[in-house]
Tab-separated table of C-alpha atoms in Angstrom:
chain	number	residue	atom	x	y	z
A	216	MET	CA	-26.594	-49.287	31.370
A	217	ASP	CA	-24.440	-46.826	29.954
A	218	GLY	CA	-23.889	-43.505	31.614
A	219	GLY	CA	-23.563	-41.736	28.374
A	220	GLY	CA	-22.606	-38.401	27.993
A	221	THR	CA	-22.572	-35.047	30.769
A	222	GLY	CA	-22.818	-32.626	27.657
A	223	ASP	CA	-22.165	-29.115	29.175
A	224	ALA	CA	-22.563	-30.441	32.975
A	225	GLN	CA	-19.299	-31.106	35.360
A	226	GLU	CA	-19.097	-32.240	38.815
A	227	ASN	CA	-17.416	-30.434	41.573
A	228	GLY	CA	-16.131	-32.116	44.443
A	229	GLY	CA	-19.534	-34.640	44.588
A	230	ALA	CA	-21.013	-31.250	45.744
A	231	THR	CA	-21.658	-29.122	42.643
A	232	VAL	CA	-22.744	-29.078	39.336
A	233	SER	CA	-21.472	-26.768	36.753
A	234	VAL	CA	-24.181	-26.198	34.172
A	235	GLN	CA	-23.632	-23.602	31.033
A	236	ILE	CA	-26.899	-21.982	29.807
A	237	ASN	CA	-26.948	-20.521	26.328
A	238	HIS	CA	-28.520	-17.254	26.870
A	239	SER	CA	-29.907	-16.316	22.995
A	240	ARG	CA	-32.732	-19.464	23.662
A	241	ARG	CA	-36.160	-17.876	23.462
A	242	LEU	CA	-37.631	-18.820	26.511
A	243	PRO	CA	-41.312	-20.520	26.773
A	244	ASP	CA	-44.949	-18.667	25.930
A	245	PHE	CA	-45.522	-19.104	30.172
A	246	LEU	CA	-49.443	-18.089	30.034
A	247	LEU	CA	-50.131	-20.271	26.646
A	248	SER	CA	-48.208	-23.143	29.323
A	249	VAL	CA	-50.260	-21.704	32.304
A	250	LYS	CA	-54.052	-21.726	30.028
A	251	LEU	CA	-53.706	-25.494	29.284
A	252	LYS	CA	-51.935	-26.340	31.729
A	253	TYR	CA	-55.939	-25.450	33.868
A	254	VAL	CA	-57.315	-26.555	30.983
A	255	LYS	CA	-56.334	-29.697	31.171
A	256	LEU	CA	-56.401	-30.149	35.210
A	257	GLY	CA	-60.570	-29.101	34.448
A	258	TYR	CA	-60.672	-32.125	31.916
A	259	HIS	CA	-58.769	-34.603	33.506
A	260	TYR	CA	-60.959	-33.242	37.525
A	261	LEU	CA	-63.975	-33.302	34.570
A	262	VAL	CA	-63.656	-36.730	33.776
A	263	SER	CA	-62.576	-37.985	36.100
A	264	ASN	CA	-65.372	-37.250	38.428
A	265	LEU	CA	-68.618	-37.873	35.914
A	266	PHE	CA	-69.866	-40.349	37.499
A	267	THR	CA	-69.661	-38.914	40.104
A	268	LEU	CA	-71.078	-35.580	39.138
A	269	CYS	CA	-73.789	-37.824	37.552
A	270	LEU	CA	-74.149	-39.820	40.801
A	271	VAL	CA	-74.995	-36.846	43.034
A	272	PRO	CA	-78.027	-35.193	40.843
A	273	ILE	CA	-80.089	-38.361	40.915
A	274	MET	CA	-79.454	-38.756	44.754
A	275	ILE	CA	-80.739	-35.411	44.440
A	276	ILE	CA	-84.038	-36.713	43.040
A	277	ILE	CA	-84.368	-39.229	45.459
A	278	LEU	CA	-83.996	-37.800	48.238
A	279	ILE	CA	-86.601	-35.099	47.239
A	280	GLU	CA	-88.941	-37.749	46.067
A	281	ALA	CA	-88.601	-39.642	49.808
A	282	SER	CA	-89.251	-36.173	51.488
A	283	GLN	CA	-92.003	-35.969	50.219
A	284	MET	CA	-93.509	-39.321	51.690
A	285	ASN	CA	-96.060	-40.114	53.968
A	286	PRO	CA	-96.321	-42.865	56.424
A	287	ASN	CA	-99.489	-44.119	53.670
A	288	ASP	CA	-97.144	-43.701	50.820
A	289	ILE	CA	-95.067	-46.120	53.076
A	290	ARG	CA	-97.658	-48.009	53.676
A	291	GLN	CA	-97.934	-48.949	50.516
A	292	LEU	CA	-94.911	-49.670	49.651
A	293	TRP	CA	-94.126	-52.312	52.433
A	294	LEU	CA	-97.474	-53.966	51.308
A	295	HIS	CA	-96.600	-53.939	48.070
A	296	LEU	CA	-92.893	-55.904	48.984
A	297	GLN	CA	-94.665	-57.689	51.189
A	298	TYR	CA	-97.091	-59.454	47.807
A	299	ASN	CA	-93.843	-60.199	46.242
A	300	LEU	CA	-91.999	-62.088	49.089
A	301	VAL	CA	-90.474	-64.280	46.385
A	302	SER	CA	-88.899	-62.445	44.569
A	303	VAL	CA	-87.472	-59.841	47.161
A	304	ILE	CA	-86.017	-63.565	49.516
A	305	ILE	CA	-84.668	-64.201	45.627
A	306	CYS	CA	-82.930	-61.308	44.589
A	307	SER	CA	-81.910	-61.416	48.988
A	308	ALA	CA	-80.209	-64.439	48.441
A	309	PHE	CA	-78.608	-63.326	44.957
A	310	LEU	CA	-77.034	-60.443	46.947
A	311	VAL	CA	-76.133	-62.409	49.919
A	312	PHE	CA	-74.633	-65.427	47.008
A	313	GLY	CA	-72.565	-62.424	44.962
A	314	SER	CA	-70.986	-60.683	48.294
A	315	THR	CA	-69.687	-64.237	49.992
A	316	VAL	CA	-67.325	-65.163	46.400
A	317	TYR	CA	-66.572	-61.437	45.727
A	318	ILE	CA	-64.418	-61.604	49.095
A	319	MET	CA	-64.114	-65.016	48.640
A	320	THR	CA	-62.496	-64.672	45.256
A	321	ARG	CA	-61.083	-60.959	45.282
A	322	PRO	CA	-57.117	-61.158	45.729
A	323	ARG	CA	-55.429	-60.446	49.317
A	324	PRO	CA	-54.508	-57.324	50.416
A	325	VAL	CA	-50.519	-57.169	50.621
A	326	TYR	CA	-48.493	-54.744	52.441
A	327	LEU	CA	-44.764	-53.750	53.239
A	328	VAL	CA	-44.500	-53.543	56.778
A	329	ASP	CA	-40.484	-51.774	56.292
A	330	TYR	CA	-37.961	-52.322	54.649
A	331	SER	CA	-33.705	-51.972	55.325
A	332	CYS	CA	-31.054	-50.857	52.553
A	333	TYR	CA	-27.538	-51.914	53.119
A	334	ARG	CA	-24.801	-49.075	53.688
A	335	ALA	CA	-20.748	-50.309	53.544
A	336	PRO	CA	-18.794	-49.673	56.073
A	337	GLU	CA	-16.293	-45.973	55.401
A	338	ASN	CA	-13.414	-48.460	54.642
A	339	LEU	CA	-14.626	-48.972	51.845
A	340	LYS	CA	-16.336	-46.039	50.396
A	341	ALA	CA	-14.094	-45.604	46.575
A	342	PRO	CA	-13.550	-42.590	44.975
A	343	PHE	CA	-12.494	-42.176	41.320
A	344	SER	CA	-9.505	-40.950	42.268
A	345	ARG	CA	-8.642	-44.278	44.416
A	346	PHE	CA	-10.841	-46.654	41.551
A	347	MET	CA	-8.577	-45.369	39.182
A	348	GLU	CA	-5.254	-45.785	41.180
A	349	HIS	CA	-6.455	-49.234	41.436
A	350	SER	CA	-7.217	-50.513	38.215
A	351	GLN	CA	-3.722	-49.026	37.165
A	352	LEU	CA	-1.749	-51.262	39.378
A	353	THR	CA	-3.348	-54.145	38.463
A	354	GLY	CA	-1.437	-54.127	35.429
A	355	ASP	CA	-4.750	-56.031	33.297
A	356	PHE	CA	-5.785	-53.075	32.019
A	357	ASP	CA	-3.571	-50.775	28.906
A	358	GLU	CA	-4.037	-47.129	28.641
A	359	SER	CA	-6.931	-46.810	26.477
A	360	SER	CA	-8.927	-48.416	28.976
A	361	LEU	CA	-7.510	-47.198	31.670
A	362	GLU	CA	-8.740	-43.428	29.745
A	363	PHE	CA	-12.536	-44.870	28.303
A	364	GLN	CA	-13.303	-46.229	32.884
A	365	ARG	CA	-12.065	-42.185	33.592
A	366	LYS	CA	-14.271	-40.796	31.389
A	367	ILE	CA	-16.664	-43.473	31.732
A	368	LEU	CA	-16.225	-42.060	35.291
A	369	GLU	CA	-16.863	-38.356	34.983
A	370	ARG	CA	-20.311	-38.916	33.024
A	371	SER	CA	-21.841	-41.815	34.739
A	372	GLY	CA	-23.531	-39.254	37.140
A	373	LEU	CA	-21.509	-41.120	40.523
A	374	GLY	CA	-20.351	-39.557	43.268
A	375	ASP	CA	-17.095	-39.950	45.638
A	376	GLU	CA	-18.672	-41.748	47.786
A	377	THR	CA	-19.945	-45.133	46.663
A	378	TYR	CA	-19.062	-48.484	48.123
A	379	ALA	CA	-17.118	-51.609	46.530
A	380	PRO	CA	-16.071	-54.689	48.196
A	381	GLU	CA	-13.013	-55.764	49.863
A	382	ALA	CA	-11.902	-57.751	47.606
A	383	MET	CA	-11.642	-54.954	45.215
A	384	HIS	CA	-9.797	-52.223	47.282
A	385	LEU	CA	-7.166	-54.754	47.632
A	386	VAL	CA	-3.538	-54.750	45.519
A	387	PRO	CA	-3.668	-57.384	43.890
A	388	PRO	CA	-7.250	-57.830	43.797
A	389	ARG	CA	-8.417	-60.934	45.244
A	390	PRO	CA	-11.608	-61.764	44.160
A	391	SER	CA	-11.922	-65.367	45.506
A	392	MET	CA	-14.680	-67.558	46.493
A	393	GLN	CA	-14.425	-66.863	50.195
A	394	ALA	CA	-14.014	-63.075	50.007
A	395	ALA	CA	-17.616	-63.312	47.947
A	396	ARG	CA	-19.147	-64.978	50.310
A	397	GLU	CA	-18.171	-62.986	52.271
A	398	GLU	CA	-19.333	-59.853	50.771
A	399	ALA	CA	-23.387	-61.697	49.621
A	400	GLU	CA	-23.459	-62.276	53.988
A	401	GLN	CA	-22.668	-58.948	54.366
A	402	VAL	CA	-24.850	-57.021	52.699
A	403	MET	CA	-27.700	-60.044	53.089
A	404	PHE	CA	-27.693	-60.637	56.754
A	405	GLY	CA	-27.047	-56.297	57.807
A	406	VAL	CA	-30.192	-55.559	55.746
A	407	LEU	CA	-31.466	-58.342	57.494
A	408	ASP	CA	-30.478	-57.292	60.946
A	409	ASN	CA	-31.546	-54.367	60.498
A	410	LEU	CA	-35.212	-55.217	59.054
A	411	PHE	CA	-35.481	-57.201	62.557
A	412	ALA	CA	-35.243	-55.316	64.285
A	413	LYS	CA	-37.555	-52.081	62.892
A	414	THR	CA	-40.428	-54.500	62.532
A	415	LYS	CA	-40.256	-56.643	65.832
A	416	VAL	CA	-40.773	-59.746	64.202
A	417	LYS	CA	-39.082	-62.567	64.529
A	418	PRO	CA	-36.689	-64.361	61.455
A	419	LYS	CA	-39.122	-68.307	63.429
A	420	ASP	CA	-42.310	-66.164	62.052
A	421	ILE	CA	-41.180	-65.591	58.316
A	422	GLY	CA	-43.413	-68.076	56.095
A	423	ILE	CA	-41.736	-67.072	52.903
A	424	LEU	CA	-38.367	-66.305	51.740
A	425	VAL	CA	-37.384	-64.725	48.154
A	426	VAL	CA	-33.772	-64.300	47.224
A	427	ASN	CA	-32.893	-62.762	44.134
A	428	CYS	CA	-29.144	-62.054	42.996
A	429	SER	CA	-27.810	-62.938	39.350
A	430	LEU	CA	-24.698	-63.269	38.966
A	431	PHE	CA	-23.719	-65.091	42.441
A	432	ASN	CA	-25.085	-67.975	43.270
A	433	PRO	CA	-23.142	-70.073	44.378
A	434	THR	CA	-24.150	-73.883	46.653
A	435	PRO	CA	-25.831	-73.620	48.929
A	436	SER	CA	-27.449	-70.804	48.037
A	437	LEU	CA	-28.106	-67.294	49.512
A	438	SER	CA	-31.333	-68.398	50.824
A	439	ALA	CA	-30.304	-70.886	52.414
A	440	MET	CA	-27.327	-69.061	53.616
A	441	ILE	CA	-30.245	-67.080	55.591
A	442	VAL	CA	-32.226	-69.946	56.579
A	443	ASN	CA	-29.254	-71.058	58.129
A	444	LYS	CA	-27.506	-67.845	59.913
A	445	TYR	CA	-31.468	-67.204	61.460
A	446	LYS	CA	-32.395	-71.002	62.214
A	447	LEU	CA	-35.659	-69.589	59.577
A	448	ARG	CA	-38.439	-72.765	60.369
A	449	GLY	CA	-38.524	-76.291	58.435
A	450	ASN	CA	-41.881	-75.716	56.259
A	451	LEU	CA	-40.293	-71.978	54.748
A	452	ARG	CA	-41.416	-71.697	51.415
A	453	SER	CA	-37.436	-70.075	50.061
A	454	PHE	CA	-36.998	-69.288	46.572
A	455	ASN	CA	-33.923	-67.694	44.523
A	456	LEU	CA	-33.421	-65.845	42.178
A	457	GLY	CA	-30.335	-65.827	40.016
A	458	GLY	CA	-29.568	-64.288	36.097
A	459	MET	CA	-32.592	-61.727	35.982
A	460	GLY	CA	-30.788	-59.170	36.209
A	461	CYS	CA	-31.611	-55.397	37.668
A	462	SER	CA	-34.598	-55.638	37.784
A	463	ALA	CA	-34.945	-59.570	39.538
A	464	GLY	CA	-36.036	-57.067	42.853
A	465	VAL	CA	-40.013	-56.137	41.063
A	466	ILE	CA	-40.316	-59.913	39.803
A	467	ALA	CA	-39.554	-61.129	43.136
A	468	ILE	CA	-41.852	-59.145	44.755
A	469	ASP	CA	-44.075	-60.244	42.799
A	470	LEU	CA	-43.116	-64.347	43.492
A	471	ALA	CA	-43.777	-63.011	47.156
A	472	LYS	CA	-47.753	-61.649	46.775
A	473	ASP	CA	-48.637	-64.937	44.541
A	474	LEU	CA	-47.021	-66.732	47.018
A	475	LEU	CA	-49.306	-64.207	49.894
A	476	GLN	CA	-52.518	-64.912	47.779
A	477	VAL	CA	-51.883	-68.829	48.586
A	478	HIS	CA	-50.683	-68.449	52.303
A	479	ARG	CA	-52.789	-66.656	54.585
A	480	ASN	CA	-51.358	-64.575	57.712
A	481	THR	CA	-48.223	-64.987	57.291
A	482	TYR	CA	-44.570	-62.508	56.125
A	483	ALA	CA	-42.832	-62.727	53.381
A	484	VAL	CA	-38.978	-61.865	53.016
A	485	VAL	CA	-37.258	-60.108	49.967
A	486	VAL	CA	-33.438	-60.128	49.703
A	487	SER	CA	-32.310	-57.959	46.900
A	488	THR	CA	-28.740	-57.664	45.814
A	489	GLU	CA	-25.787	-57.870	44.124
A	490	ASN	CA	-22.364	-58.970	43.840
A	491	ILE	CA	-19.326	-57.383	42.626
A	492	THR	CA	-16.259	-59.843	43.627
A	493	GLN	CA	-16.310	-62.300	41.681
A	494	ASN	CA	-18.050	-60.172	38.654
A	495	TRP	CA	-15.171	-57.534	38.071
A	496	TYR	CA	-13.804	-58.080	34.441
A	497	PHE	CA	-10.019	-57.717	34.048
A	498	GLY	CA	-9.859	-57.040	30.454
A	499	ASN	CA	-9.595	-54.630	27.635
A	500	LYS	CA	-13.393	-54.800	26.108
A	501	LYS	CA	-15.149	-51.428	26.373
A	502	SER	CA	-18.295	-52.339	26.359
A	503	MET	CA	-17.875	-55.082	28.938
A	504	LEU	CA	-15.606	-52.015	31.338
A	505	ILE	CA	-18.864	-50.285	31.872
A	506	PRO	CA	-20.204	-52.395	34.702
A	507	ASN	CA	-16.807	-51.849	36.827
A	508	CYS	CA	-17.606	-47.918	36.024
A	509	LEU	CA	-20.727	-47.726	37.411
A	510	PHE	CA	-21.841	-51.232	39.770
A	511	ARG	CA	-21.415	-50.938	42.970
A	512	VAL	CA	-22.067	-52.830	47.039
A	513	GLY	CA	-25.584	-52.579	48.708
A	514	GLY	CA	-28.454	-55.116	49.118
A	515	SER	CA	-32.643	-53.885	50.409
A	516	ALA	CA	-34.931	-56.182	52.253
A	517	VAL	CA	-38.610	-55.492	52.271
A	518	LEU	CA	-40.509	-57.185	54.733
A	519	LEU	CA	-44.468	-57.936	53.651
A	520	SER	CA	-47.538	-59.508	54.769
A	521	ASN	CA	-51.230	-60.422	54.105
A	522	LYS	CA	-52.128	-60.238	57.613
A	523	SER	CA	-55.400	-57.765	57.493
A	524	ALA	CA	-54.029	-56.751	61.581
A	525	ASP	CA	-50.521	-55.338	59.964
A	526	ARG	CA	-52.491	-52.987	57.369
A	527	ARG	CA	-52.622	-50.506	60.947
A	528	ARG	CA	-48.841	-50.274	61.489
A	529	ALA	CA	-47.759	-50.586	56.959
A	530	LYS	CA	-46.061	-48.339	55.266
A	531	TYR	CA	-47.561	-49.038	52.324
A	532	LYS	CA	-49.927	-51.254	50.153
A	533	LEU	CA	-48.773	-52.864	46.851
A	534	VAL	CA	-51.443	-52.338	44.107
A	535	HIS	CA	-50.218	-53.275	40.828
A	536	VAL	CA	-47.464	-55.287	39.383
A	537	VAL	CA	-46.715	-55.495	35.329
A	538	ARG	CA	-44.029	-56.985	33.472
A	539	THR	CA	-42.850	-57.386	30.460
A	540	HIS	CA	-40.176	-59.602	28.342
A	541	LYS	CA	-38.546	-58.926	25.646
A	542	GLY	CA	-36.022	-62.424	25.278
A	543	ALA	CA	-37.471	-63.185	22.322
A	544	ASP	CA	-36.375	-60.414	20.334
A	545	ASP	CA	-32.440	-62.181	19.701
A	546	LYS	CA	-31.019	-58.194	19.426
A	547	ALA	CA	-33.137	-57.138	22.974
A	548	PHE	CA	-31.411	-60.573	24.849
A	549	HIS	CA	-28.388	-60.058	24.092
A	550	GLY	CA	-28.780	-56.406	25.423
A	551	VAL	CA	-26.695	-57.491	28.432
A	552	TYR	CA	-24.713	-60.171	28.036
A	553	GLN	CA	-22.190	-62.372	30.105
A	554	GLU	CA	-19.190	-63.947	27.949
A	555	GLN	CA	-15.878	-64.042	28.060
A	556	ASP	CA	-14.081	-62.081	25.853
A	557	SER	CA	-10.985	-62.984	23.444
A	558	ALA	CA	-8.331	-63.541	26.066
A	559	GLY	CA	-10.580	-65.590	28.064
A	560	LYS	CA	-11.980	-63.184	30.518
A	561	THR	CA	-15.027	-63.415	31.837
A	562	GLY	CA	-17.313	-60.146	32.121
A	563	VAL	CA	-20.885	-58.874	31.247
A	564	SER	CA	-21.540	-57.116	27.630
A	565	LEU	CA	-23.775	-53.953	27.482
A	566	SER	CA	-25.306	-53.919	23.781
A	567	LYS	CA	-25.016	-50.549	21.452
A	568	ASP	CA	-28.287	-50.496	21.225
A	569	LEU	CA	-28.592	-51.399	24.532
A	570	MET	CA	-31.030	-47.905	25.462
A	571	ALA	CA	-33.614	-48.433	22.362
A	572	ILE	CA	-33.997	-51.864	23.484
A	573	ALA	CA	-35.172	-50.595	26.916
A	574	GLY	CA	-37.284	-47.909	25.001
A	575	GLY	CA	-39.078	-50.474	23.399
A	576	ALA	CA	-39.676	-52.227	26.454
A	577	LEU	CA	-40.750	-49.355	28.053
A	578	LYS	CA	-43.152	-49.756	26.297
A	579	THR	CA	-44.775	-52.045	25.376
A	580	ASN	CA	-44.817	-52.138	29.861
A	581	ILE	CA	-46.589	-48.433	30.426
A	582	THR	CA	-49.635	-49.552	27.732
A	583	THR	CA	-49.716	-52.560	29.763
A	584	LEU	CA	-49.464	-50.874	32.800
A	585	GLY	CA	-51.596	-47.243	31.606
A	586	PRO	CA	-55.092	-48.476	31.026
A	587	LEU	CA	-54.168	-49.928	35.150
A	588	VAL	CA	-53.224	-46.863	36.616
A	589	LEU	CA	-54.756	-43.373	34.451
A	590	PRO	CA	-57.260	-42.098	35.273
A	591	ILE	CA	-60.190	-42.061	32.420
A	592	SER	CA	-59.337	-38.766	31.320
A	593	GLU	CA	-56.011	-39.306	29.949
A	594	GLN	CA	-57.016	-42.949	28.449
A	595	LEU	CA	-59.999	-40.994	26.588
A	596	LEU	CA	-56.867	-38.440	24.754
A	597	PHE	CA	-54.772	-41.561	24.280
A	598	PHE	CA	-57.711	-43.163	22.271
A	599	ALA	CA	-58.648	-40.774	20.557
A	600	THR	CA	-54.481	-39.333	19.087
A	601	LEU	CA	-54.444	-43.251	18.339
A	602	VAL	CA	-58.422	-43.425	16.359
A	603	LEU	CA	-57.314	-39.399	14.176
A	604	LYS	CA	-53.875	-41.878	13.100
A	605	LYS	CA	-55.357	-43.906	12.186
A	606	PHE	CA	-59.539	-44.029	11.109
A	607	PHE	CA	-58.801	-40.632	9.504
A	608	LYS	CA	-55.324	-40.339	8.853
A	609	LYS	CA	-54.711	-37.915	10.196
A	610	SER	CA	-50.844	-36.798	10.693
A	611	VAL	CA	-50.457	-35.864	14.621
A	612	LYS	CA	-47.893	-36.494	17.886
A	613	PRO	CA	-49.006	-39.096	19.159
A	614	TYR	CA	-50.300	-38.699	22.986
A	615	ILE	CA	-48.021	-39.344	25.857
A	616	PRO	CA	-50.160	-40.181	28.385
A	617	ASP	CA	-48.972	-37.548	31.134
A	618	PHE	CA	-48.057	-40.448	34.504
A	619	LYS	CA	-47.964	-37.864	37.028
A	620	LEU	CA	-51.251	-37.174	36.730
A	621	ALA	CA	-51.219	-41.202	38.220
A	622	PHE	CA	-47.992	-41.420	39.800
A	623	ASP	CA	-47.111	-39.174	43.399
A	624	HIS	CA	-42.953	-40.563	43.673
A	625	PHE	CA	-41.496	-42.367	40.727
A	626	CYS	CA	-38.175	-44.411	41.306
A	627	ILE	CA	-36.056	-45.162	38.173
A	628	HIS	CA	-33.176	-47.484	38.505
A	629	ALA	CA	-31.115	-45.934	39.026
A	630	GLY	CA	-28.713	-47.674	35.850
A	631	GLY	CA	-26.840	-44.713	34.459
A	632	ARG	CA	-27.209	-41.220	34.136
A	633	ALA	CA	-28.539	-41.697	30.185
A	634	VAL	CA	-31.087	-44.192	31.678
A	635	ILE	CA	-32.070	-41.123	33.587
A	636	ASP	CA	-31.872	-38.860	31.533
A	637	GLU	CA	-34.456	-40.420	28.791
A	638	LEU	CA	-37.319	-41.737	30.685
A	639	GLU	CA	-37.848	-37.447	31.991
A	640	LYS	CA	-37.680	-36.851	28.634
A	641	ASN	CA	-39.747	-39.135	27.157
A	642	LEU	CA	-42.483	-39.338	30.562
A	643	GLN	CA	-42.017	-36.085	30.341
A	644	LEU	CA	-41.561	-35.680	34.286
A	645	LEU	CA	-39.890	-32.807	35.976
A	646	PRO	CA	-36.753	-32.824	37.184
A	647	LEU	CA	-37.472	-33.117	41.119
A	648	HIS	CA	-39.359	-36.476	40.038
A	649	VAL	CA	-36.008	-38.124	39.057
A	650	GLU	CA	-34.516	-36.048	41.648
A	651	ALA	CA	-34.503	-39.483	43.582
A	652	SER	CA	-33.151	-41.200	41.056
A	653	ARG	CA	-29.428	-39.117	40.140
A	654	MET	CA	-29.373	-38.629	43.578
A	655	THR	CA	-29.134	-41.963	44.229
A	656	LEU	CA	-26.635	-43.051	41.840
A	657	HIS	CA	-24.649	-40.143	43.078
A	658	ARG	CA	-24.322	-41.411	46.767
A	659	PHE	CA	-24.892	-45.147	45.816
A	660	GLY	CA	-23.938	-45.973	42.229
A	661	ASN	CA	-26.061	-48.839	40.991
A	662	THR	CA	-26.084	-51.801	42.773
A	663	SER	CA	-28.787	-53.885	41.010
A	664	SER	CA	-32.246	-54.516	42.060
A	665	SER	CA	-31.857	-52.766	45.298
A	666	SER	CA	-31.024	-49.164	43.933
A	667	ILE	CA	-35.681	-48.308	43.637
A	668	TRP	CA	-35.150	-48.963	46.959
A	669	TYR	CA	-32.479	-46.968	48.349
A	670	GLU	CA	-34.818	-43.871	45.581
A	671	LEU	CA	-38.632	-44.591	47.883
A	672	ALA	CA	-35.806	-44.572	51.403
A	673	TYR	CA	-34.453	-40.968	49.497
A	674	THR	CA	-38.278	-39.749	48.927
A	675	GLU	CA	-38.882	-40.006	52.974
A	676	ALA	CA	-35.968	-39.121	53.827
A	677	LYS	CA	-36.685	-35.574	52.521
A	678	GLY	CA	-40.307	-36.249	54.246
A	679	ARG	CA	-42.608	-35.946	50.698
A	680	MET	CA	-44.313	-39.028	51.187
A	681	ARG	CA	-48.087	-38.476	52.060
A	682	ARG	CA	-50.695	-40.730	52.917
A	683	GLY	CA	-52.010	-41.743	49.210
A	684	ASN	CA	-49.638	-40.857	47.764
A	685	ARG	CA	-48.589	-42.913	44.610
A	686	VAL	CA	-45.095	-44.453	43.735
A	687	TRP	CA	-44.412	-46.089	40.781
A	688	GLN	CA	-41.194	-48.572	40.982
A	689	ILE	CA	-39.628	-49.025	37.554
A	690	ALA	CA	-36.303	-51.578	37.020
A	691	PHE	CA	-34.563	-52.218	33.532
A	692	GLY	CA	-32.516	-55.663	33.720
A	693	SER	CA	-31.037	-58.138	31.088
A	694	GLY	CA	-33.304	-61.331	29.010
A	695	PHE	CA	-34.150	-57.896	28.273
A	696	LYS	CA	-37.073	-56.925	30.732
A	697	CYS	CA	-39.085	-54.368	31.923
A	698	ASN	CA	-40.997	-54.101	35.237
A	699	SER	CA	-42.813	-51.560	36.942
A	700	ALA	CA	-44.695	-51.591	40.509
A	701	VAL	CA	-47.031	-49.143	41.843
A	702	TRP	CA	-48.045	-48.683	45.151
A	703	GLU	CA	-49.880	-46.931	48.147
A	704	ALA	CA	-48.842	-44.709	51.026
A	705	LEU	CA	-50.756	-46.123	53.860
A	706	ARG	CA	-49.873	-43.233	55.979
A	707	ASN	CA	-46.956	-40.323	56.218
A	708	VAL	CA	-44.235	-42.315	56.125
A	709	LYS	CA	-40.613	-41.048	57.486
A	710	PRO	CA	-38.065	-41.690	57.677
A	711	SER	CA	-36.415	-45.104	59.091
A	712	ARG	CA	-34.582	-45.503	61.283
A	713	ASN	CA	-31.049	-46.605	60.370
A	714	GLY	CA	-32.107	-45.725	56.865
A	715	PRO	CA	-29.148	-45.557	54.110
A	716	TRP	CA	-29.850	-41.385	53.932
A	717	GLU	CA	-29.247	-41.084	57.947
A	718	ASP	CA	-26.722	-39.222	58.450
A	719	CYS	CA	-26.094	-37.112	54.609
A	720	ILE	CA	-29.816	-36.656	53.214
A	721	ASP	CA	-29.511	-32.421	54.106
A	722	ARG	CA	-26.237	-32.155	51.553
A	723	TYR	CA	-28.516	-33.700	48.742
A	724	PRO	CA	-29.553	-32.580	46.247
A	725	VAL	CA	-26.454	-31.686	45.247
A	726	LYS	CA	-26.570	-27.777	44.067
A	727	VAL	CA	-26.686	-26.743	40.775
A	728	VAL	CA	-24.682	-22.837	39.928
A	729	LEU	CA	-26.700	-22.160	36.928
A	730	GLU	CA	-23.794	-19.440	34.457
């Protein structure tokens, strides 16, 4: 996705951002803001705990009455129950039956035991200077296209330490099938080796495998490559998802979750990646040049389990998955579209209406997600605003629910700077809430469906994940789709060993110099 403009922000050496401030701007009324803040928090606490606040007085009354009972009162109560033995037995039977049905039909919890993110070797780093030099040396781009790519890079939010595939470092580039297979193997096998080492799980114990990669779907499939490499068992349930865009990682999680409801006592592995080698665009159509500037090498592997014994060592529990598909709308369907240009060169075109398309998908997604995660106080405020506007024709602003009351951490797909900016603005988030997304984009670029896992790793590396914290992963992809996954931390999560941020987390976030 297009990173958009930079306004008055400039990056200096990948570590410092200089921002011009208009000192003539009026400062907000902080006193009023503080008062409103505490009123809202008080209202939120009151409504969210309304049931408890009503139940406490009732329990107190029952305890007082029970404390005043003498032995004779207790004997009378026992005699009363004996005379109504049939009623007691029927009620008990219904209670046992209802409890059994509930236990047998309730969704099995799905635990995230651990995950791994790929970090390419140092020789695959693609700083701006090398990117532009190689683009020029290929001879495929005219001066206008080179200048366009330079401007996109400057505005993208990417730093100088992102990674490009080995075939793109050669002059001329060699985007062969063999090179694409090698890229896929390096990423997938790299994250899986790390995952199996961290979790001590044997590959033979894996019962479900889901792989998603949009643009590279060879035969045999990527999932078959993993089966062959790790000699996975013959009754493995394996799936290979293709063409589903940057939101496919959440779709893969949802598929694994459904399979774990059916197959008991097993592990599921979800591998998310994108392959760049054969999908680099060597033409001069502007809308198809943007992916060259944003997409970089990356991938993730996630180990899920429905074993109750794994709760003790798991990092997170999956709470909700909400998927939105806007493909019925032609404009949304063509928002991210793989095609050939007039010269017959293949690439992925990004529509100029992409941000509006993403906004519509987001609106639908959070409308579904909101009732599942928002406290009742926010839902009542939203409903009251809707009633005033609909039935009383009041000219009131639509109430935007405060998702900060539902989530502690936000992992917004690092599709581009403009995507992060828009979500920060529309969801009224603070800079801290989008820090993981901005820093992931800066350090690793747009790694497609795996970006949300780099962001989660960033939060963990900063030591911010506490037991009970809720995480919202939200991703956008071709089709057009917007998908959300909600996780709850089961413990204070420490930084992962061999994590993607292990050697650089102290340098982040990038410092901001105000002038």
